[in-house]
Amino acid sequence: MKKLRAGGFIMCALDLPKFTKSYWRKEHSNKTYPPFESDVSAEVCIIGAGITGVTAAYSLAKAGVKVIVIEGSKIASGTTGFTTAKITAQHGIIYDELIQTFGKTTARQYYDANQQAREQIQKWVTELSIDCDFEERHAVLYAQTSQGVDQLHTEKAAYDKLGIPGELSISMNELPFPVSETLTLPNQAQFHPVKYINGLVKEAQNLGVTFYENTRASSLKHNDEIVIETTNGKKITAKQVLVTSHFPFNDKNGLYFSKLSPQRSYAVCVRVPDEHLNGMYINVEKPTRSIRTAKGDKGENYVIVGGEGHKAGQYEDPTHDESTVERYETLVQFAKQHFPVQSIDTHWSAQDLETLDRVPYIGEMTSGLPHVFVATGFAKWGMTNGTAAGLLLADLVQNKFNVNKELYSPTRSKLKQHDTKNFVKENTNVAKELVKGKFTRPSDTLENLQVDEGRIVMIDHHKTGAYKDEHGKIHLVKPTCTHLGCDVHWNNSERSWDCPCHGSRFSYTGEVLEGPAVKPLERR
């Protein structure tokens, strides 16, 4: 496949589109909400308007709680709008690991929490008549190697111990390539996440919730009441705060930056003449291949293929990288090899966070902040974990009993051996990236920069991030993340500067795209 280069060639239907765009946000972006422009107070302020924040807002509003929701960008413009949108309690190979880490009782509770979230989504879709392409589907893990089959059998044994209704099978006629064995969890679902969030936002507004977009929280002060200051200097006073901003913007409270690993993954959406897949599929081997279908508003048939994940911001060659485009191309080749692809309509990437023990952190943020709650670390399974988080946070705010409080508690018992190993591994990686960035000296110069290309270059003995747009204008930034000072790397497919330490992302002009950073890159 030809490389994506601006001004190079004419796109055809089987080429990657020049710019990334989520299928879910292609035609169904949310209506516009104003930015926050004057000081205000509320019972509860929710920071972040993805599936967790909106679920919590709607749940609280139904209980008569006064809620304000602020979003740094657009509603559902974060991971919720860039997911593969599977609603399932089957989260890859996880239940055997959960038994080993926590025991059978907690592992079963994790399943129940996610299954209840799946059922809650369907209940609201029905009750509120939300048109979001909700479809029941079986969730299927598949193996293509003997090692993968062994993993499936181990996971099936975990299902049996926990009473999870999984079924092993050696026959799989639906997928258009050989499969050795499968493990199916029946009666799961898929949907259009942005349509769903739009529906919940509308209902929440009808109940009195106020939404603000393009409003980024920058600090949180906790006295008798909590004061959130935004980047434009305005203040929100609240009795309780829910931080549902994906990576907590106030991550230094509780040292969350040391306990979360940001992971990036990729997806392509291809149009096919028809599809006969009755499930949602993901393999157990590496590299990951996630497969599901989608139906367009005019009846078009699509297959979405996801995978090619890696640690956010860490590429093969940070000074001049092609690997992000190549990851899309690899997924396109997989789709073409196995499906009758008519066109490549959209492609996008998403970022998610993994905790030390694979269970999200949901609840009281840290022992010193009793009225500040957090939800993060959904490990790419945010449709159910995020819904469970929103329901749990709404209960915690109202001091209601919720059986999942201890399961997800961010302050759960001190690190186990498994957690300690992951803690050391993650923070050693961060330290390595920090040092490597400071000692790497780019050899490129501004004169070598091509149109639609970004690089780290030397200008007057200073490392500088440079991008030349389609009109030949060059945008210069100081390539130092404003979070904790790591050097950022260029992401050529998203046209962004990405931090390899904690996953902050910035536009080519330096504006924050993704936290934990709240301040833009310094312009030069």
Short mmCIF file of C-alpha atoms in Angstrom, two decimals:
data_model
loop_
_atom_site.label_atom_id
_atom_site.label_comp_id
_atom_site.label_asym_id
_atom_site.label_seq_id
_atom_site.Cartn_x
_atom_site.Cartn_y
_atom_site.Cartn_z
CA MET A 1 0.00 0.00 0.00
CA LYS A 2 1.15 3.49 -0.81
CA LYS A 3 2.32 5.76 2.00
CA LEU A 4 0.10 8.60 3.11
CA ARG A 5 1.84 11.78 2.06
CA ALA A 6 0.18 15.10 1.44
CA GLY A 7 0.18 16.29 -2.13
CA GLY A 8 1.31 12.87 -3.32
CA PHE A 9 -1.50 10.91 -4.92
CA ILE A 10 -5.23 10.83 -5.53
CA MET A 11 -7.14 8.84 -2.96
CA CYS A 12 -9.24 5.90 -4.12
CA ALA A 13 -11.87 3.96 -2.15
CA LEU A 14 -9.38 1.30 -1.07
CA ASP A 15 -6.81 3.76 0.28
CA LEU A 16 -6.78 5.02 3.84
CA PRO A 17 -8.52 8.39 4.09
CA LYS A 18 -6.02 11.18 4.58
CA PHE A 19 -7.37 12.24 7.98
CA THR A 20 -8.51 10.07 10.86
CA LYS A 21 -12.16 10.20 11.87
CA SER A 22 -14.18 8.01 14.19
CA TYR A 23 -17.08 6.25 12.50
CA TRP A 24 -19.22 7.06 15.53
CA ARG A 25 -18.51 10.79 15.22
CA LYS A 26 -18.57 10.96 11.44
CA GLU A 27 -22.21 11.97 11.14
CA HIS A 28 -23.53 11.92 14.67
CA SER A 29 -21.52 14.49 16.58
CA ASN A 30 -23.24 16.05 19.55
CA LYS A 31 -24.99 19.40 19.42
CA THR A 32 -22.83 22.28 20.62
CA TYR A 33 -22.84 23.40 24.25
CA PRO A 34 -21.39 26.72 25.43
CA PRO A 35 -18.12 27.00 27.35
CA PHE A 36 -18.25 27.83 31.04
CA GLU A 37 -17.87 31.61 31.37
CA SER A 38 -19.00 32.69 34.86
CA ASP A 39 -18.56 31.48 38.41
CA VAL A 40 -21.31 29.14 39.62
CA SER A 41 -22.11 26.61 42.33
CA ALA A 42 -23.74 23.18 42.29
CA GLU A 43 -24.30 20.20 44.52
CA VAL A 44 -22.19 18.02 42.21
CA CYS A 45 -19.70 18.96 39.52
CA ILE A 46 -18.77 16.24 37.04
CA ILE A 47 -15.52 16.74 35.13
CA GLY A 48 -15.59 14.76 31.88
CA ALA A 49 -18.56 13.96 29.62
CA GLY A 50 -17.90 10.46 28.34
CA ILE A 51 -20.05 7.46 29.17
CA THR A 52 -19.10 7.55 32.87
CA GLY A 53 -19.79 11.23 33.47
CA VAL A 54 -23.04 11.25 31.49
CA THR A 55 -24.27 8.05 33.17
CA ALA A 56 -23.59 9.56 36.59
CA ALA A 57 -25.20 12.87 35.61
CA TYR A 58 -28.40 11.21 34.42
CA SER A 59 -28.57 8.93 37.49
CA LEU A 60 -28.10 11.86 39.88
CA ALA A 61 -30.57 14.07 38.03
CA LYS A 62 -33.23 11.38 38.35
CA ALA A 63 -32.67 11.59 42.12
CA GLY A 64 -33.17 15.37 42.08
CA VAL A 65 -29.50 16.33 42.53
CA LYS A 66 -28.31 19.62 40.98
CA VAL A 67 -25.48 18.70 38.59
CA ILE A 68 -23.06 20.61 36.37
CA VAL A 69 -20.97 18.74 33.79
CA ILE A 70 -17.89 20.29 32.21
CA GLU A 71 -16.00 18.76 29.28
CA GLY A 72 -12.56 19.85 28.08
CA SER A 73 -13.47 19.29 24.44
CA LYS A 74 -16.82 18.00 23.08
CA ILE A 75 -19.21 15.55 24.69
CA ALA A 76 -18.23 11.96 23.80
CA SER A 77 -15.12 13.23 22.00
CA GLY A 78 -12.75 11.17 24.13
CA THR A 79 -12.47 7.40 24.36
CA THR A 80 -16.28 6.98 24.37
CA GLY A 81 -16.45 8.37 20.84
CA PHE A 82 -13.49 6.29 19.65
CA THR A 83 -14.33 2.86 21.00
CA THR A 84 -15.33 -0.33 19.20
CA ALA A 85 -18.51 -0.08 21.32
CA LYS A 86 -18.89 -3.64 22.53
CA ILE A 87 -21.18 -3.97 25.54
CA THR A 88 -19.92 -7.10 27.20
CA ALA A 89 -18.62 -8.65 30.40
CA GLN A 90 -16.16 -10.71 28.35
CA HIS A 91 -13.00 -8.61 28.59
CA GLY A 92 -10.53 -10.82 26.82
CA ILE A 93 -8.69 -13.39 28.93
CA ILE A 94 -9.30 -11.90 32.38
CA TYR A 95 -11.26 -14.11 34.76
CA ASP A 96 -8.54 -16.66 35.48
CA GLU A 97 -6.20 -13.74 36.25
CA LEU A 98 -8.79 -12.13 38.52
CA ILE A 99 -9.19 -15.38 40.44
CA GLN A 100 -5.41 -15.61 40.89
CA THR A 101 -5.19 -11.96 42.02
CA PHE A 102 -8.35 -11.49 44.09
CA GLY A 103 -10.05 -14.85 44.57
CA LYS A 104 -13.31 -16.26 43.24
CA THR A 105 -15.68 -13.96 45.13
CA THR A 106 -14.19 -10.74 43.75
CA ALA A 107 -13.74 -12.19 40.26
CA ARG A 108 -17.42 -13.12 40.15
CA GLN A 109 -18.35 -9.68 41.44
CA TYR A 110 -16.42 -8.10 38.55
CA TYR A 111 -18.46 -10.19 36.11
CA ASP A 112 -21.73 -9.28 37.83
CA ALA A 113 -20.90 -5.55 37.82
CA ASN A 114 -20.24 -5.55 34.08
CA GLN A 115 -23.21 -7.76 33.27
CA GLN A 116 -25.48 -5.47 35.28
CA ALA A 117 -24.05 -2.50 33.37
CA ARG A 118 -24.83 -4.23 30.08
CA GLU A 119 -28.41 -4.78 31.27
CA GLN A 120 -28.73 -1.17 32.48
CA ILE A 121 -27.74 0.15 29.06
CA GLN A 122 -30.41 -1.99 27.39
CA LYS A 123 -32.98 -0.91 29.98
CA TRP A 124 -32.36 2.78 29.33
CA VAL A 125 -32.31 2.28 25.56
CA THR A 126 -35.78 0.74 25.86
CA GLU A 127 -37.25 3.08 28.50
CA LEU A 128 -35.98 6.27 26.86
CA SER A 129 -36.48 5.09 23.26
CA ILE A 130 -32.87 5.88 22.40
CA ASP A 131 -32.18 5.07 18.74
CA CYS A 132 -28.57 3.87 19.00
CA ASP A 133 -28.43 0.72 16.84
CA PHE A 134 -28.51 -1.51 19.92
CA GLU A 135 -28.17 -5.17 18.92
CA GLU A 136 -27.78 -8.28 21.00
CA ARG A 137 -24.66 -10.23 20.03
CA HIS A 138 -22.66 -13.10 21.44
CA ALA A 139 -19.14 -12.16 22.57
CA VAL A 140 -16.59 -14.60 21.20
CA LEU A 141 -12.96 -15.21 22.14
CA TYR A 142 -11.15 -17.14 19.42
CA ALA A 143 -7.82 -18.96 19.24
CA GLN A 144 -5.77 -19.88 16.19
CA THR A 145 -2.80 -21.58 17.86
CA SER A 146 -2.32 -24.43 20.31
CA GLN A 147 -1.12 -21.95 22.91
CA GLY A 148 -4.25 -19.89 22.35
CA VAL A 149 -6.42 -22.99 22.76
CA ASP A 150 -4.72 -23.68 26.09
CA GLN A 151 -5.54 -20.13 27.18
CA LEU A 152 -9.18 -20.62 26.20
CA HIS A 153 -9.39 -23.83 28.21
CA THR A 154 -7.87 -22.12 31.25
CA GLU A 155 -10.35 -19.26 30.91
CA LYS A 156 -13.25 -21.71 30.49
CA ALA A 157 -12.19 -23.39 33.73
CA ALA A 158 -12.37 -19.95 35.37
CA TYR A 159 -15.85 -19.43 33.90
CA ASP A 160 -16.93 -22.75 35.41
CA LYS A 161 -15.54 -21.85 38.85
CA LEU A 162 -17.43 -18.55 38.77
CA GLY A 163 -20.65 -19.82 37.23
CA ILE A 164 -20.25 -17.72 34.06
CA PRO A 165 -22.26 -19.21 31.14
CA GLY A 166 -19.44 -19.64 28.63
CA GLU A 167 -19.34 -22.28 25.91
CA LEU A 168 -16.31 -23.81 24.19
CA SER A 169 -16.63 -24.81 20.55
CA ILE A 170 -14.34 -26.16 17.82
CA SER A 171 -16.71 -25.13 15.04
CA MET A 172 -16.75 -21.53 13.86
CA ASN A 173 -18.21 -21.06 10.41
CA GLU A 174 -18.89 -17.34 10.69
CA LEU A 175 -15.36 -15.94 10.61
CA PRO A 176 -13.75 -15.96 7.15
CA PHE A 177 -10.48 -17.52 8.33
CA PRO A 178 -9.45 -20.70 10.18
CA VAL A 179 -10.15 -20.75 13.92
CA SER A 180 -9.01 -23.56 16.21
CA GLU A 181 -11.46 -23.01 19.05
CA THR A 182 -13.77 -20.39 20.56
CA LEU A 183 -15.17 -19.41 23.94
CA THR A 184 -18.56 -17.69 23.68
CA LEU A 185 -20.35 -15.56 26.25
CA PRO A 186 -23.97 -15.36 25.07
CA ASN A 187 -26.41 -12.46 25.08
CA GLN A 188 -24.01 -9.52 25.06
CA ALA A 189 -24.52 -6.46 22.84
CA GLN A 190 -23.15 -3.73 20.59
CA PHE A 191 -24.40 -0.22 19.82
CA HIS A 192 -23.61 3.25 18.49
CA PRO A 193 -22.03 4.97 21.52
CA VAL A 194 -22.43 8.59 20.40
CA LYS A 195 -26.13 8.14 19.60
CA TYR A 196 -26.54 6.55 23.01
CA ILE A 197 -24.71 9.35 24.83
CA ASN A 198 -26.72 11.96 22.90
CA GLY A 199 -29.89 10.29 24.14
CA LEU A 200 -28.75 10.27 27.78
CA VAL A 201 -27.55 13.90 27.58
CA LYS A 202 -30.95 14.97 26.26
CA GLU A 203 -32.74 13.20 29.11
CA ALA A 204 -30.29 14.59 31.68
CA GLN A 205 -30.87 18.13 30.38
CA ASN A 206 -34.62 17.63 30.69
CA LEU A 207 -33.99 16.82 34.36
CA GLY A 208 -31.98 20.00 34.92
CA VAL A 209 -28.35 19.02 34.25
CA THR A 210 -26.23 21.81 32.72
CA PHE A 211 -23.48 20.83 30.26
CA TYR A 212 -20.48 22.96 29.28
CA GLU A 213 -18.04 22.10 26.49
CA ASN A 214 -14.53 23.41 25.77
CA THR A 215 -14.15 23.91 29.51
CA ARG A 216 -11.02 22.31 30.95
CA ALA A 217 -10.47 22.00 34.70
CA SER A 218 -7.00 23.08 35.79
CA SER A 219 -7.02 22.84 39.59
CA LEU A 220 -9.07 21.59 42.50
CA LYS A 221 -8.97 23.07 46.00
CA HIS A 222 -10.65 21.34 48.90
CA ASN A 223 -11.82 23.32 51.96
CA ASP A 224 -15.34 23.40 53.43
CA GLU A 225 -16.48 23.18 49.82
CA ILE A 226 -14.58 22.20 46.70
CA VAL A 227 -13.50 24.85 44.21
CA ILE A 228 -12.64 23.81 40.65
CA GLU A 229 -10.79 26.39 38.61
CA THR A 230 -10.87 26.18 34.82
CA THR A 231 -8.13 27.14 32.39
CA ASN A 232 -9.96 30.38 31.59
CA GLY A 233 -9.83 31.41 35.27
CA LYS A 234 -13.49 30.76 36.15
CA LYS A 235 -14.56 28.86 39.27
CA ILE A 236 -17.13 26.22 40.13
CA THR A 237 -17.98 25.64 43.78
CA ALA A 238 -19.40 22.22 44.55
CA LYS A 239 -20.14 20.03 47.53
CA GLN A 240 -18.93 16.93 45.69
CA VAL A 241 -16.86 16.36 42.55
CA LEU A 242 -16.64 13.43 40.16
CA VAL A 243 -13.45 13.29 38.11
CA THR A 244 -14.44 11.27 35.05
CA SER A 245 -11.95 12.87 32.65
CA HIS A 246 -10.35 9.56 31.59
CA PHE A 247 -6.87 10.29 32.99
CA PRO A 248 -7.55 12.32 36.16
CA PHE A 249 -6.51 15.93 35.56
CA ASN A 250 -5.59 16.14 39.28
CA ASP A 251 -3.59 12.90 39.11
CA LYS A 252 -1.04 14.04 41.66
CA ASN A 253 -3.73 13.47 44.30
CA GLY A 254 -3.23 9.80 45.00
CA LEU A 255 -0.25 9.60 42.59
CA TYR A 256 -2.43 8.20 39.80
CA PHE A 257 0.24 8.93 37.20
CA SER A 258 2.32 6.19 38.84
CA LYS A 259 -0.51 3.63 38.81
CA LEU A 260 -1.91 3.96 35.29
CA SER A 261 -0.52 2.77 31.97
CA PRO A 262 -1.87 4.64 28.89
CA GLN A 263 -2.42 2.33 25.93
CA ARG A 264 -3.26 3.29 22.36
CA SER A 265 -5.13 1.07 19.90
CA TYR A 266 -6.34 1.42 16.31
CA ALA A 267 -9.44 0.69 14.24
CA VAL A 268 -10.49 0.75 10.60
CA CYS A 269 -14.08 0.72 9.35
CA VAL A 270 -14.53 -0.93 5.95
CA ARG A 271 -17.64 -1.15 3.84
CA VAL A 272 -18.66 -4.61 2.62
CA PRO A 273 -21.53 -5.74 0.34
CA ASP A 274 -23.09 -7.83 3.10
CA GLU A 275 -22.13 -9.43 6.40
CA HIS A 276 -23.08 -12.65 8.10
CA LEU A 277 -21.41 -12.23 11.46
CA ASN A 278 -23.67 -12.85 14.43
CA GLY A 279 -21.10 -12.13 17.12
CA MET A 280 -18.41 -9.74 18.34
CA TYR A 281 -14.97 -11.30 18.13
CA ILE A 282 -11.53 -10.86 19.65
CA ASN A 283 -8.56 -13.21 19.57
CA VAL A 284 -6.44 -14.35 22.50
CA GLU A 285 -3.09 -14.19 20.69
CA LYS A 286 -1.02 -11.15 19.81
CA PRO A 287 -1.37 -8.98 17.83
CA THR A 288 -4.96 -8.34 18.85
CA ARG A 289 -7.69 -8.49 16.24
CA SER A 290 -11.10 -7.22 17.34
CA ILE A 291 -13.99 -7.62 14.88
CA ARG A 292 -17.57 -6.39 14.90
CA THR A 293 -20.16 -5.19 12.41
CA ALA A 294 -22.06 -1.91 12.09
CA LYS A 295 -25.01 -0.79 10.01
CA GLY A 296 -25.11 2.61 8.33
CA ASP A 297 -28.15 4.90 8.37
CA LYS A 298 -28.88 3.99 4.74
CA GLY A 299 -28.45 0.27 5.29
CA GLU A 300 -24.72 0.13 4.47
CA ASN A 301 -22.83 -2.84 5.90
CA TYR A 302 -19.57 -2.23 7.73
CA VAL A 303 -16.96 -4.33 9.47
CA ILE A 304 -14.82 -2.66 12.13
CA VAL A 305 -11.41 -4.21 12.74
CA GLY A 306 -9.38 -3.10 15.75
CA GLY A 307 -5.98 -3.89 17.22
CA GLU A 308 -2.28 -3.00 16.84
CA GLY A 309 -2.12 -1.57 20.38
CA HIS A 310 0.98 -0.17 22.07
CA LYS A 311 2.03 2.08 24.94
CA ALA A 312 0.83 5.59 24.18
CA GLY A 313 3.44 7.93 22.73
CA GLN A 314 6.07 5.21 22.29
CA TYR A 315 6.96 4.59 18.67
CA GLU A 316 9.79 2.93 16.82
CA ASP A 317 11.49 6.18 15.87
CA PRO A 318 10.27 9.19 17.89
CA THR A 319 12.23 11.69 15.78
CA HIS A 320 10.51 10.73 12.52
CA ASP A 321 7.89 8.04 12.85
CA GLU A 322 5.84 6.14 10.26
CA SER A 323 4.57 3.45 12.58
CA THR A 324 1.13 4.92 13.35
CA VAL A 325 0.15 4.96 9.66
CA GLU A 326 1.62 1.50 9.24
CA ARG A 327 -0.56 0.20 12.07
CA TYR A 328 -3.65 1.29 10.17
CA GLU A 329 -2.30 -0.22 6.98
CA THR A 330 -1.76 -3.54 8.76
CA LEU A 331 -5.40 -3.58 9.85
CA VAL A 332 -6.52 -2.66 6.33
CA GLN A 333 -4.51 -5.54 4.89
CA PHE A 334 -6.13 -7.90 7.39
CA ALA A 335 -9.59 -6.64 6.40
CA LYS A 336 -8.87 -6.96 2.67
CA GLN A 337 -7.47 -10.44 3.14
CA HIS A 338 -10.59 -11.75 4.84
CA PHE A 339 -13.54 -9.57 3.77
CA PRO A 340 -14.83 -8.32 0.38
CA VAL A 341 -13.87 -4.71 1.10
CA GLN A 342 -15.56 -2.13 -1.11
CA SER A 343 -14.11 0.95 0.55
CA ILE A 344 -12.22 2.13 3.62
CA ASP A 345 -14.56 4.70 5.09
CA THR A 346 -12.94 5.79 8.33
CA HIS A 347 -10.05 4.98 10.62
CA TRP A 348 -9.25 6.18 14.13
CA SER A 349 -7.33 5.43 17.28
CA ALA A 350 -8.30 5.44 20.93
CA GLN A 351 -6.49 5.73 24.21
CA ASP A 352 -7.31 3.87 27.37
CA LEU A 353 -5.72 3.25 30.73
CA GLU A 354 -4.77 0.07 32.53
CA THR A 355 -4.47 -0.19 36.31
CA LEU A 356 -1.89 -2.28 38.12
CA ASP A 357 -4.30 -5.16 38.71
CA ARG A 358 -6.65 -4.74 35.67
CA VAL A 359 -9.59 -3.62 37.82
CA PRO A 360 -10.60 0.05 37.37
CA TYR A 361 -10.19 2.66 40.09
CA ILE A 362 -13.68 3.93 40.90
CA GLY A 363 -14.58 5.69 44.12
CA GLU A 364 -13.06 8.06 46.66
CA MET A 365 -9.97 9.45 44.97
CA THR A 366 -7.72 9.38 48.01
CA SER A 367 -8.20 9.27 51.75
CA GLY A 368 -7.53 13.01 52.09
CA LEU A 369 -10.30 14.05 49.68
CA PRO A 370 -13.55 12.60 51.07
CA HIS A 371 -15.87 14.34 48.60
CA VAL A 372 -13.76 13.92 45.45
CA PHE A 373 -14.41 10.76 43.46
CA VAL A 374 -12.65 9.31 40.44
CA ALA A 375 -13.27 6.75 37.71
CA THR A 376 -10.42 5.58 35.49
CA GLY A 377 -8.52 2.56 34.20
CA PHE A 378 -11.15 0.75 32.11
CA ALA A 379 -8.53 -1.16 30.08
CA LYS A 380 -10.38 -0.76 26.74
CA TRP A 381 -13.67 -2.10 28.15
CA GLY A 382 -15.28 1.21 29.02
CA MET A 383 -18.83 0.63 27.78
CA THR A 384 -19.64 -1.67 30.71
CA ASN A 385 -16.95 -0.59 33.19
CA GLY A 386 -17.75 3.06 32.46
CA THR A 387 -21.46 2.49 32.97
CA ALA A 388 -20.81 0.57 36.20
CA ALA A 389 -18.60 3.50 37.25
CA GLY A 390 -21.29 6.09 36.61
CA LEU A 391 -23.85 4.09 38.60
CA LEU A 392 -21.41 3.53 41.47
CA LEU A 393 -20.34 7.18 41.65
CA ALA A 394 -23.97 8.33 41.70
CA ASP A 395 -24.62 6.04 44.67
CA LEU A 396 -21.48 7.16 46.51
CA VAL A 397 -22.41 10.82 46.13
CA GLN A 398 -25.80 10.08 47.71
CA ASN A 399 -24.24 7.86 50.39
CA LYS A 400 -26.20 4.87 49.10
CA PHE A 401 -25.05 1.30 49.49
CA ASN A 402 -23.48 -0.19 46.36
CA VAL A 403 -22.15 -3.72 46.39
CA ASN A 404 -19.31 -2.74 44.04
CA LYS A 405 -17.77 -0.10 46.30
CA GLU A 406 -14.96 -2.31 47.63
CA LEU A 407 -14.40 -4.09 44.31
CA TYR A 408 -13.46 -0.88 42.49
CA SER A 409 -12.14 1.18 45.42
CA PRO A 410 -9.05 3.18 44.38
CA THR A 411 -7.80 2.87 47.95
CA ARG A 412 -8.24 -0.91 48.01
CA SER A 413 -5.79 -3.01 50.01
CA LYS A 414 -2.09 -2.35 49.65
CA LEU A 415 -0.16 -3.60 46.66
CA LYS A 416 0.00 -7.32 46.08
CA GLN A 417 3.10 -8.94 44.55
CA HIS A 418 1.50 -8.76 41.09
CA ASP A 419 0.72 -5.05 41.53
CA THR A 420 4.20 -4.28 42.82
CA LYS A 421 5.77 -5.91 39.77
CA ASN A 422 3.59 -3.86 37.42
CA PHE A 423 4.21 -0.68 39.45
CA VAL A 424 7.98 -1.08 39.12
CA LYS A 425 7.71 -2.00 35.42
CA GLU A 426 5.51 0.97 34.54
CA ASN A 427 7.51 3.57 36.42
CA THR A 428 10.84 2.20 35.20
CA ASN A 429 9.50 2.63 31.68
CA VAL A 430 8.48 6.22 32.45
CA ALA A 431 11.91 7.01 33.88
CA LYS A 432 13.59 5.52 30.83
CA GLU A 433 11.46 7.61 28.47
CA LEU A 434 12.13 10.76 30.50
CA VAL A 435 15.90 10.27 30.42
CA LYS A 436 15.95 9.14 26.79
CA GLY A 437 14.05 12.22 25.71
CA LYS A 438 16.43 14.58 27.48
CA PHE A 439 19.54 13.00 25.96
CA THR A 440 18.24 12.45 22.42
CA ARG A 441 19.60 15.10 20.04
CA PRO A 442 17.75 15.39 16.72
CA SER A 443 19.83 15.68 13.57
CA ASP A 444 16.99 17.03 11.42
CA THR A 445 16.71 20.67 10.44
CA LEU A 446 13.74 22.80 9.54
CA GLU A 447 14.85 22.91 5.91
CA ASN A 448 14.21 19.17 5.51
CA LEU A 449 10.62 19.36 6.75
CA GLN A 450 8.08 18.28 4.09
CA VAL A 451 4.47 19.37 3.75
CA ASP A 452 2.16 17.59 6.23
CA GLU A 453 5.13 16.34 8.22
CA GLY A 454 6.16 16.77 11.82
CA ARG A 455 9.61 16.28 13.34
CA ILE A 456 11.77 17.23 16.26
CA VAL A 457 14.39 19.62 14.85
CA MET A 458 17.17 21.82 16.21
CA ILE A 459 16.65 25.58 15.97
CA ASP A 460 19.27 27.84 17.54
CA HIS A 461 20.50 24.93 19.65
CA HIS A 462 17.01 24.27 21.01
CA LYS A 463 15.00 21.12 20.41
CA THR A 464 11.79 22.21 18.71
CA GLY A 465 8.66 20.40 17.57
CA ALA A 466 7.89 21.48 14.03
CA TYR A 467 4.94 20.71 11.75
CA LYS A 468 4.42 22.05 8.22
CA ASP A 469 0.73 22.19 7.29
CA GLU A 470 -0.80 21.77 3.83
CA HIS A 471 -0.41 25.49 3.13
CA GLY A 472 3.28 25.42 3.94
CA LYS A 473 2.89 27.21 7.27
CA ILE A 474 5.23 25.90 9.95
CA HIS A 475 3.99 25.50 13.53
CA LEU A 476 6.66 25.40 16.24
CA VAL A 477 6.31 24.22 19.84
CA LYS A 478 8.59 23.40 22.73
CA PRO A 479 8.42 19.57 22.74
CA THR A 480 8.19 19.21 26.53
CA CYS A 481 5.00 17.84 28.05
CA THR A 482 3.45 20.29 30.50
CA HIS A 483 2.44 17.47 32.83
CA LEU A 484 5.75 16.20 34.24
CA GLY A 485 8.28 17.33 31.66
CA CYS A 486 8.83 14.32 29.35
CA ASP A 487 9.72 15.02 25.72
CA VAL A 488 6.79 14.45 23.36
CA HIS A 489 6.91 12.41 20.14
CA TRP A 490 5.26 13.13 16.81
CA ASN A 491 2.25 11.00 15.83
CA ASN A 492 2.02 11.25 12.07
CA SER A 493 -1.44 9.77 11.51
CA GLU A 494 -3.19 11.85 14.18
CA ARG A 495 -0.94 14.88 13.56
CA SER A 496 -0.36 15.27 17.27
CA TRP A 497 2.44 15.50 19.81
CA ASP A 498 2.15 12.53 22.19
CA CYS A 499 3.84 12.06 25.56
CA PRO A 500 5.47 8.63 26.02
CA CYS A 501 5.35 8.86 29.82
CA HIS A 502 1.72 9.39 30.82
CA GLY A 503 -0.12 9.71 27.53
CA SER A 504 -0.89 13.42 27.30
CA ARG A 505 -1.53 14.49 23.72
CA PHE A 506 -1.34 17.90 22.06
CA SER A 507 -2.36 19.28 18.67
CA TYR A 508 0.34 20.44 16.27
CA THR A 509 -0.31 23.96 17.55
CA GLY A 510 0.21 22.76 21.12
CA GLU A 511 -3.37 22.66 22.44
CA VAL A 512 -4.25 19.87 24.87
CA LEU A 513 -6.06 16.98 23.19
CA GLU A 514 -5.82 14.47 26.01
CA GLY A 515 -4.77 14.68 29.65
CA PRO A 516 -3.43 14.44 32.26
CA ALA A 517 -1.78 17.68 31.02
CA VAL A 518 -4.00 20.74 31.38
CA LYS A 519 -1.67 23.37 29.92
CA PRO A 520 -0.77 23.62 26.22
CA LEU A 521 2.73 23.19 24.86
CA GLU A 522 4.73 26.38 24.76
CA ARG A 523 4.68 27.90 21.27
CA ARG A 524 7.84 29.04 19.56
#
